[in-house]
Amino acid sequence: MVHYGHACMSQTSRLPVIYVFGKKEIDTDDCTAKLLAALKESSTQRQGIMLRFDVAYAHRADKIMSRLRNALEPTTRLLYTPSPTISSPTDQTEKSSQNISNGATPKEETLNSQTENEPDFNTVLYIGGESLTLTNLLMTHSSCEVYSYDPVSKTTRLESTRVNKLLMRRYATVQKARDADVFGILVGTLGVASYLPLISHLRSVLTKAHKKSYTISVGKLNPAKLANFLEIECFVLVACPENSVIEAKEFLRPIVTPYELDIALQSEPTWTGEYILDFKKILESEPKSLPEGENEEEPEDLDQPVFSLVTGKYRHAKRYGTQATAEHDQKESSSAIVLRNQDNAVTVMPDSAAGQFLQNRTFRGLETRIGEDAPSVLEQGRSGIARGYRDDHQS
């Protein structure tokens, strides 16, 4: 596959990709001077600086990198990894060797792997305009100072001041997800690596938490499309990292990321501010087995009420996939949804979230009033084609 224009640079699962980036104009002298001025105004002690950029300015990244390296102190660690023009669905080892062959030295690759895990880099320089790439960069590097340079307006500003607001909004969405009992797993990608293991992981954790889940394959999200699933109380979007965070208020139900779902399903949620969007890191962060003697967990009380931080009240969560739910469905078999097969045998569909929603809703459809109302008067309508209708009522 040949990809033209902006790309999120996610590792593909099947097809190799050749990237053809655009080349936008940028004043390298002004960019270097203003980034250095912003660094001098800050009183933060520099442990290391990481350079990130929009792919449209990748053709000037080497020149900006060399000028920054010459202007900064020799002891300052400066890192950037060139954007690869070819991506193959390979493992991490082969990918590292490919990046080295494309121009990234082994030292730079090693530093890049430390960037995400070690606090050696506390400053990030981003070259590009306002975009989802910058927003995700702020959330995944919330402990760093992030400076951005916009080549169009030629301005530099400190972006880290709005990180807290972004994380607070996401934390509020996590609390809404804690109150949900029926989830919809939205498959928003078919090409990002590890998306199938992640979907299996989401189904597993939802089942362990006694939640109901539906898997829905969607294309481009819009409020009208998701509003068709009224029984679903929260959606989990499996998409590339750049399109995973949905902040739109037009949607009827909240939409969370897989990492936010893992936090919401914890019995006592703890969030240190770390934010993960990479599929592999989410799968690697699964809870490991406990030491010997600690494997046995206390039995969970399914009737215990749960306190909601959204409403400020206690609520009784619905438990799906349990024996109590099956017995409850058998008692209410007269009003539950039933399935009749070819042999005219009737079976009850247990744990049907859609069936429960249909039973509880007040609207039961239009009233049947056949023979009670006077017949309608028939009138002659318009005729012709769409280009020019003929109306008999016109004089």
CSV table of C-alpha atoms in Angstrom, one decimal:
chain,number,residue,atom,x,y,z
A,1,MET,CA,0.0,0.0,0.0
A,2,VAL,CA,1.2,3.5,-0.9
A,3,HIS,CA,0.1,6.1,1.6
A,4,TYR,CA,0.1,9.8,0.6
A,5,GLY,CA,-0.1,12.7,3.0
A,6,HIS,CA,-0.4,12.8,6.8
A,7,ALA,CA,0.0,9.4,8.6
A,8,CYS,CA,-0.2,8.3,12.2
A,9,MET,CA,2.8,6.0,11.6
A,10,SER,CA,1.2,3.0,13.4
A,11,GLN,CA,2.7,-0.4,12.9
A,12,THR,CA,0.6,-2.3,10.3
A,13,SER,CA,-0.7,-5.8,10.9
A,14,ARG,CA,-0.7,-7.3,7.3
A,15,LEU,CA,0.3,-5.0,4.4
A,16,PRO,CA,3.6,-3.3,4.0
A,17,VAL,CA,3.2,0.5,3.6
A,18,ILE,CA,5.3,3.0,1.6
A,19,TYR,CA,4.8,6.5,2.9
A,20,VAL,CA,4.9,9.6,0.7
A,21,PHE,CA,4.8,12.6,3.0
A,22,GLY,CA,4.0,16.2,1.9
A,23,LYS,CA,6.7,18.8,2.1
A,24,LYS,CA,5.4,22.0,3.7
A,25,GLU,CA,7.6,25.1,3.8
A,26,ILE,CA,9.3,26.0,7.1
A,27,ASP,CA,11.8,28.7,8.1
A,28,THR,CA,14.5,26.7,9.8
A,29,ASP,CA,16.4,29.7,11.1
A,30,ASP,CA,13.3,31.2,12.8
A,31,CYS,CA,12.2,27.8,14.1
A,32,THR,CA,15.6,27.1,15.7
A,33,ALA,CA,15.9,30.6,17.2
A,34,LYS,CA,12.5,30.6,18.8
A,35,LEU,CA,12.8,27.1,20.2
A,36,LEU,CA,16.1,28.0,21.8
A,37,ALA,CA,14.6,31.3,23.2
A,38,ALA,CA,11.8,29.3,24.7
A,39,LEU,CA,14.2,26.9,26.3
A,40,LYS,CA,16.3,29.7,27.8
A,41,GLU,CA,13.2,31.4,29.4
A,42,SER,CA,12.4,28.2,31.3
A,43,SER,CA,14.1,27.6,34.6
A,44,THR,CA,13.6,23.8,34.4
A,45,GLN,CA,16.8,21.8,34.6
A,46,ARG,CA,17.2,19.9,31.4
A,47,GLN,CA,17.7,16.2,31.7
A,48,GLY,CA,17.2,15.6,28.0
A,49,ILE,CA,15.3,17.0,25.0
A,50,MET,CA,13.2,15.0,22.5
A,51,LEU,CA,12.3,16.4,19.1
A,52,ARG,CA,9.0,15.5,17.5
A,53,PHE,CA,7.5,16.9,14.4
A,54,ASP,CA,4.6,16.6,11.9
A,55,VAL,CA,5.5,14.3,9.0
A,56,ALA,CA,5.0,17.2,6.6
A,57,TYR,CA,8.1,18.8,8.0
A,58,ALA,CA,10.2,15.7,8.1
A,59,HIS,CA,12.3,16.8,5.1
A,60,ARG,CA,13.7,19.6,7.3
A,61,ALA,CA,14.1,17.7,10.5
A,62,ASP,CA,17.8,16.9,10.0
A,63,LYS,CA,18.7,20.5,9.4
A,64,ILE,CA,16.8,21.7,12.5
A,65,MET,CA,18.3,18.9,14.5
A,66,SER,CA,21.9,19.8,13.6
A,67,ARG,CA,21.4,23.5,14.4
A,68,LEU,CA,19.9,22.7,17.8
A,69,ARG,CA,22.7,20.3,18.6
A,70,ASN,CA,25.3,23.0,17.8
A,71,ALA,CA,23.5,25.6,19.8
A,72,LEU,CA,22.8,23.6,23.0
A,73,GLU,CA,25.4,22.6,25.5
A,74,PRO,CA,27.4,19.4,24.7
A,75,THR,CA,26.1,17.7,27.8
A,76,THR,CA,22.5,18.1,26.8
A,77,ARG,CA,21.0,14.9,25.5
A,78,LEU,CA,19.0,15.5,22.2
A,79,LEU,CA,17.1,12.9,20.4
A,80,TYR,CA,15.0,12.4,17.4
A,81,THR,CA,14.4,9.4,15.2
A,82,PRO,CA,13.8,9.9,11.4
A,83,SER,CA,10.4,9.0,10.1
A,84,PRO,CA,10.7,5.7,8.1
A,85,THR,CA,9.4,5.8,4.5
A,86,ILE,CA,8.7,2.1,4.5
A,87,SER,CA,6.8,0.1,7.2
A,88,SER,CA,6.5,-3.6,7.2
A,89,PRO,CA,4.3,-5.8,9.5
A,90,THR,CA,7.3,-7.2,11.3
A,91,ASP,CA,8.2,-7.7,15.0
A,92,GLN,CA,10.0,-5.1,17.1
A,93,THR,CA,13.4,-6.6,16.4
A,94,GLU,CA,13.1,-6.4,12.7
A,95,LYS,CA,11.7,-3.0,12.9
A,96,SER,CA,14.7,-1.7,14.9
A,97,SER,CA,17.1,-3.1,12.3
A,98,GLN,CA,15.0,-1.5,9.6
A,99,ASN,CA,15.1,1.9,11.3
A,100,ILE,CA,18.9,1.7,11.6
A,101,SER,CA,19.2,0.9,7.9
A,102,ASN,CA,17.0,4.0,7.1
A,103,GLY,CA,19.3,6.4,8.9
A,104,ALA,CA,18.7,6.0,12.6
A,105,THR,CA,21.9,5.1,14.4
A,106,PRO,CA,21.8,2.4,17.1
A,107,LYS,CA,22.5,5.0,19.8
A,108,GLU,CA,19.5,7.0,18.7
A,109,GLU,CA,17.3,4.0,18.6
A,110,THR,CA,18.3,3.0,22.1
A,111,LEU,CA,17.6,6.4,23.4
A,112,ASN,CA,14.2,6.4,21.7
A,113,SER,CA,13.3,3.2,23.6
A,114,GLN,CA,14.2,4.8,26.8
A,115,THR,CA,12.1,7.9,26.1
A,116,GLU,CA,8.8,6.2,26.9
A,117,ASN,CA,10.0,4.4,30.0
A,118,GLU,CA,12.7,6.4,31.8
A,119,PRO,CA,12.4,10.0,33.1
A,120,ASP,CA,15.7,11.0,31.4
A,121,PHE,CA,13.8,13.3,29.0
A,122,ASN,CA,11.7,16.0,30.6
A,123,THR,CA,11.4,18.3,27.6
A,124,VAL,CA,9.7,17.8,24.3
A,125,LEU,CA,10.0,20.1,21.2
A,126,TYR,CA,7.2,19.7,18.7
A,127,ILE,CA,7.2,21.2,15.2
A,128,GLY,CA,3.8,21.5,13.7
A,129,GLY,CA,0.4,23.1,14.0
A,130,GLU,CA,-2.5,22.2,16.3
A,131,SER,CA,-3.5,18.6,15.6
A,132,LEU,CA,-4.5,15.3,17.1
A,133,THR,CA,-0.8,14.4,17.1
A,134,LEU,CA,0.0,17.2,19.4
A,135,THR,CA,-2.9,16.4,21.7
A,136,ASN,CA,-1.9,12.8,22.1
A,137,LEU,CA,1.7,13.8,22.6
A,138,LEU,CA,0.6,16.0,25.5
A,139,MET,CA,-1.4,13.3,27.1
A,140,THR,CA,1.2,10.5,26.8
A,141,HIS,CA,4.0,12.9,28.0
A,142,SER,CA,2.1,14.7,30.8
A,143,SER,CA,5.2,14.8,33.0
A,144,CYS,CA,7.3,16.7,30.5
A,145,GLU,CA,7.4,20.3,29.3
A,146,VAL,CA,6.1,20.4,25.8
A,147,TYR,CA,7.0,23.4,23.5
A,148,SER,CA,5.4,23.7,20.1
A,149,TYR,CA,6.4,25.7,17.1
A,150,ASP,CA,3.8,26.5,14.4
A,151,PRO,CA,5.6,27.1,11.1
A,152,VAL,CA,2.5,28.9,9.7
A,153,SER,CA,2.2,31.6,12.3
A,154,LYS,CA,5.8,31.3,13.4
A,155,THR,CA,5.0,31.3,17.1
A,156,THR,CA,6.2,29.2,20.0
A,157,ARG,CA,4.3,28.4,23.1
A,158,LEU,CA,4.3,26.2,26.1
A,159,GLU,CA,1.6,23.5,25.6
A,160,SER,CA,2.0,21.7,29.0
A,161,THR,CA,-0.3,24.2,30.7
A,162,ARG,CA,-3.4,22.6,29.3
A,163,VAL,CA,-2.5,19.0,30.0
A,164,ASN,CA,-4.3,19.0,33.4
A,165,LYS,CA,-7.6,20.0,31.7
A,166,LEU,CA,-7.3,17.3,29.1
A,167,LEU,CA,-6.6,14.6,31.7
A,168,MET,CA,-9.4,15.9,33.9
A,169,ARG,CA,-11.9,15.6,31.1
A,170,ARG,CA,-10.7,12.1,30.4
A,171,TYR,CA,-11.0,11.2,34.1
A,172,ALA,CA,-14.6,12.4,34.1
A,173,THR,CA,-15.2,10.1,31.1
A,174,VAL,CA,-13.7,7.2,33.0
A,175,GLN,CA,-16.1,7.8,35.9
A,176,LYS,CA,-19.0,7.5,33.4
A,177,ALA,CA,-17.6,4.3,32.2
A,178,ARG,CA,-17.6,2.9,35.7
A,179,ASP,CA,-21.4,3.4,35.9
A,180,ALA,CA,-22.0,1.5,32.6
A,181,ASP,CA,-23.0,-2.2,32.6
A,182,VAL,CA,-23.3,-2.7,28.8
A,183,PHE,CA,-20.4,-1.8,26.6
A,184,GLY,CA,-19.9,-1.7,22.8
A,185,ILE,CA,-16.5,-2.5,21.4
A,186,LEU,CA,-16.1,-0.3,18.3
A,187,VAL,CA,-13.6,-1.8,15.8
A,188,GLY,CA,-12.3,1.4,14.1
A,189,THR,CA,-9.3,-0.2,12.5
A,190,LEU,CA,-8.4,-3.3,10.5
A,191,GLY,CA,-4.8,-2.5,9.8
A,192,VAL,CA,-3.1,-1.5,13.1
A,193,ALA,CA,-1.0,-4.3,14.6
A,194,SER,CA,-2.3,-6.2,17.6
A,195,TYR,CA,-5.8,-5.0,17.2
A,196,LEU,CA,-7.3,-8.5,17.3
A,197,PRO,CA,-5.5,-9.5,20.6
A,198,LEU,CA,-6.6,-6.2,22.1
A,199,ILE,CA,-10.3,-6.9,21.2
A,200,SER,CA,-10.0,-10.4,22.8
A,201,HIS,CA,-8.4,-8.7,25.9
A,202,LEU,CA,-11.3,-6.3,26.1
A,203,ARG,CA,-13.9,-9.0,25.9
A,204,SER,CA,-12.1,-11.0,28.6
A,205,VAL,CA,-11.9,-8.1,31.1
A,206,LEU,CA,-15.5,-7.2,30.5
A,207,THR,CA,-16.6,-10.8,31.1
A,208,LYS,CA,-14.6,-11.0,34.3
A,209,ALA,CA,-16.2,-7.8,35.5
A,210,HIS,CA,-19.7,-9.3,34.7
A,211,LYS,CA,-20.3,-6.7,32.0
A,212,LYS,CA,-22.2,-7.2,28.8
A,213,SER,CA,-20.3,-6.4,25.6
A,214,TYR,CA,-21.1,-6.1,21.9
A,215,THR,CA,-18.5,-6.0,19.1
A,216,ILE,CA,-19.4,-3.5,16.4
A,217,SER,CA,-17.4,-2.9,13.2
A,218,VAL,CA,-17.8,0.8,12.2
A,219,GLY,CA,-16.1,3.1,9.7
A,220,LYS,CA,-16.1,6.8,10.5
A,221,LEU,CA,-17.9,7.6,13.8
A,222,ASN,CA,-20.8,9.9,13.9
A,223,PRO,CA,-23.5,10.5,16.5
A,224,ALA,CA,-26.4,9.2,14.4
A,225,LYS,CA,-24.7,5.9,13.8
A,226,LEU,CA,-23.9,5.2,17.4
A,227,ALA,CA,-27.3,6.4,18.6
A,228,ASN,CA,-28.9,3.4,17.0
A,229,PHE,CA,-27.6,1.2,19.9
A,230,LEU,CA,-29.6,2.7,22.8
A,231,GLU,CA,-29.0,-0.3,25.1
A,232,ILE,CA,-25.2,0.3,25.1
A,233,GLU,CA,-24.2,2.6,27.9
A,234,CYS,CA,-20.6,3.2,27.0
A,235,PHE,CA,-18.4,2.6,23.9
A,236,VAL,CA,-14.7,1.4,23.7
A,237,LEU,CA,-13.0,2.5,20.6
A,238,VAL,CA,-10.2,0.3,19.1
A,239,ALA,CA,-8.5,2.6,16.6
A,240,CYS,CA,-5.0,4.0,15.9
A,241,PRO,CA,-3.6,6.1,18.7
A,242,GLU,CA,-4.2,9.3,16.8
A,243,ASN,CA,-7.9,8.7,16.5
A,244,SER,CA,-8.6,6.9,19.8
A,245,VAL,CA,-9.4,10.0,22.0
A,246,ILE,CA,-12.9,11.3,21.1
A,247,GLU,CA,-13.8,14.6,22.8
A,248,ALA,CA,-17.0,15.3,20.9
A,249,LYS,CA,-20.0,16.2,23.1
A,250,GLU,CA,-22.5,15.4,20.3
A,251,PHE,CA,-22.4,11.6,21.0
A,252,LEU,CA,-25.2,10.2,23.2
A,253,ARG,CA,-22.9,7.8,25.1
A,254,PRO,CA,-19.3,8.3,26.3
A,255,ILE,CA,-16.5,6.8,24.3
A,256,VAL,CA,-13.3,5.7,26.1
A,257,THR,CA,-10.0,4.2,25.1
A,258,PRO,CA,-8.9,0.6,26.0
A,259,TYR,CA,-6.5,2.0,28.6
A,260,GLU,CA,-9.3,4.0,30.2
A,261,LEU,CA,-11.5,0.9,30.3
A,262,ASP,CA,-8.9,-1.0,32.2
A,263,ILE,CA,-8.9,1.8,34.8
A,264,ALA,CA,-12.7,2.0,35.0
A,265,LEU,CA,-13.0,-1.7,35.7
A,266,GLN,CA,-10.7,-1.7,38.7
A,267,SER,CA,-12.4,-2.2,42.0
A,268,GLU,CA,-10.4,0.8,43.4
A,269,PRO,CA,-9.3,2.8,40.4
A,270,THR,CA,-5.9,4.5,40.7
A,271,TRP,CA,-4.6,6.8,38.0
A,272,THR,CA,-1.2,8.4,38.3
A,273,GLY,CA,-1.6,10.5,35.2
A,274,GLU,CA,0.1,8.0,32.9
A,275,TYR,CA,-1.7,7.6,29.6
A,276,ILE,CA,-1.1,4.8,27.2
A,277,LEU,CA,-2.4,4.6,23.6
A,278,ASP,CA,-0.1,1.9,22.2
A,279,PHE,CA,-1.8,-1.5,21.8
A,280,LYS,CA,1.2,-3.5,22.7
A,281,LYS,CA,1.9,-1.6,25.9
A,282,ILE,CA,-1.8,-2.1,27.0
A,283,LEU,CA,-1.5,-5.8,26.4
A,284,GLU,CA,1.9,-5.9,28.3
A,285,SER,CA,0.4,-4.1,31.2
A,286,GLU,CA,-2.1,-6.9,32.0
A,287,PRO,CA,-2.0,-7.9,35.7
A,288,LYS,CA,0.4,-10.7,36.3
A,289,SER,CA,-0.2,-13.7,38.5
A,290,LEU,CA,0.1,-13.1,42.3
A,291,PRO,CA,2.8,-14.8,44.4
A,292,GLU,CA,2.0,-18.1,46.0
A,293,GLY,CA,-0.5,-17.8,48.9
A,294,GLU,CA,-2.1,-14.8,47.4
A,295,ASN,CA,-3.9,-16.3,44.4
A,296,GLU,CA,-7.1,-16.9,46.2
A,297,GLU,CA,-9.4,-13.9,46.0
A,298,GLU,CA,-12.2,-13.1,48.3
A,299,PRO,CA,-15.6,-14.0,46.7
A,300,GLU,CA,-17.3,-10.9,45.3
A,301,ASP,CA,-20.6,-9.8,46.7
A,302,LEU,CA,-22.7,-9.2,43.6
A,303,ASP,CA,-25.5,-7.5,45.6
A,304,GLN,CA,-23.1,-4.9,47.0
A,305,PRO,CA,-24.1,-1.3,45.9
A,306,VAL,CA,-21.6,0.8,44.0
A,307,PHE,CA,-21.1,4.5,44.7
A,308,SER,CA,-21.2,6.7,41.6
A,309,LEU,CA,-19.1,9.8,41.4
A,310,VAL,CA,-21.2,11.1,38.5
A,311,THR,CA,-24.6,11.1,40.3
A,312,GLY,CA,-23.3,11.1,43.9
A,313,LYS,CA,-25.5,8.2,44.8
A,314,TYR,CA,-25.3,4.4,45.4
A,315,ARG,CA,-26.5,2.2,42.6
A,316,HIS,CA,-26.9,-1.5,42.1
A,317,ALA,CA,-24.9,-2.7,39.1
A,318,LYS,CA,-26.3,-5.2,36.7
A,319,ARG,CA,-24.4,-8.5,36.6
A,320,TYR,CA,-24.2,-10.4,33.4
A,321,GLY,CA,-23.0,-13.9,32.9
A,322,THR,CA,-23.8,-15.0,36.5
A,323,GLN,CA,-26.0,-17.7,37.9
A,324,ALA,CA,-28.1,-15.0,39.6
A,325,THR,CA,-28.8,-13.4,36.3
A,326,ALA,CA,-29.9,-16.6,34.7
A,327,GLU,CA,-32.3,-17.4,37.5
A,328,HIS,CA,-33.7,-13.9,37.3
A,329,ASP,CA,-34.3,-14.4,33.6
A,330,GLN,CA,-36.1,-17.7,34.2
A,331,LYS,CA,-38.5,-16.1,36.7
A,332,GLU,CA,-39.4,-13.4,34.2
A,333,SER,CA,-39.6,-15.7,31.2
A,334,SER,CA,-43.1,-14.5,30.4
A,335,SER,CA,-41.8,-11.1,29.4
A,336,ALA,CA,-38.3,-12.0,28.3
A,337,ILE,CA,-37.3,-12.2,24.6
A,338,VAL,CA,-37.7,-15.8,23.4
A,339,LEU,CA,-36.3,-17.5,20.3
A,340,ARG,CA,-38.4,-20.0,18.3
A,341,ASN,CA,-36.6,-22.5,16.2
A,342,GLN,CA,-37.8,-24.6,13.3
A,343,ASP,CA,-39.1,-27.3,15.6
A,344,ASN,CA,-41.4,-24.7,17.3
A,345,ALA,CA,-39.3,-25.0,20.5
A,346,VAL,CA,-39.2,-21.8,22.6
A,347,THR,CA,-36.0,-20.9,24.4
A,348,VAL,CA,-35.3,-17.9,26.6
A,349,MET,CA,-32.3,-15.7,25.6
A,350,PRO,CA,-30.5,-15.0,28.9
A,351,ASP,CA,-28.3,-11.9,29.5
A,352,SER,CA,-30.0,-10.0,26.7
A,353,ALA,CA,-29.2,-6.3,27.3
A,354,ALA,CA,-31.2,-5.3,24.2
A,355,GLY,CA,-34.2,-7.4,25.4
A,356,GLN,CA,-34.1,-5.8,28.8
A,357,PHE,CA,-33.9,-2.4,27.2
A,358,LEU,CA,-37.0,-3.1,25.1
A,359,GLN,CA,-38.9,-4.3,28.1
A,360,ASN,CA,-38.2,-1.3,30.2
A,361,ARG,CA,-38.8,1.4,27.6
A,362,THR,CA,-42.1,3.3,27.8
A,363,PHE,CA,-42.6,3.7,24.1
A,364,ARG,CA,-44.2,0.6,22.7
A,365,GLY,CA,-44.9,1.8,19.1
A,366,LEU,CA,-47.8,3.5,17.4
A,367,GLU,CA,-51.2,2.7,18.7
A,368,THR,CA,-53.4,0.4,16.7
A,369,ARG,CA,-56.6,2.3,15.8
A,370,ILE,CA,-57.9,0.4,12.8
A,371,GLY,CA,-61.6,1.1,12.3
A,372,GLU,CA,-61.7,3.7,15.0
A,373,ASP,CA,-60.8,6.8,13.0
A,374,ALA,CA,-62.6,8.2,9.9
A,375,PRO,CA,-60.9,7.3,6.6
A,376,SER,CA,-58.5,9.8,5.2
A,377,VAL,CA,-59.4,11.9,2.1
A,378,LEU,CA,-57.5,10.9,-1.0
A,379,GLU,CA,-55.9,13.8,-2.9
A,380,GLN,CA,-54.1,14.0,-6.2
A,381,GLY,CA,-50.3,14.5,-5.6
A,382,ARG,CA,-47.6,15.8,-7.8
A,383,SER,CA,-46.4,14.0,-11.0
A,384,GLY,CA,-43.5,14.3,-13.3
A,385,ILE,CA,-39.7,14.0,-12.7
A,386,ALA,CA,-37.5,15.7,-10.2
A,387,ARG,CA,-36.4,18.4,-12.6
A,388,GLY,CA,-39.9,19.8,-12.9
A,389,TYR,CA,-42.9,18.4,-11.0
A,390,ARG,CA,-46.4,19.2,-12.1
A,391,ASP,CA,-48.9,20.0,-9.3
A,392,ASP,CA,-52.6,19.8,-10.0
A,393,HIS,CA,-53.4,22.3,-7.2
A,394,GLN,CA,-51.6,25.1,-9.1
A,395,SER,CA,-53.9,27.4,-11.1
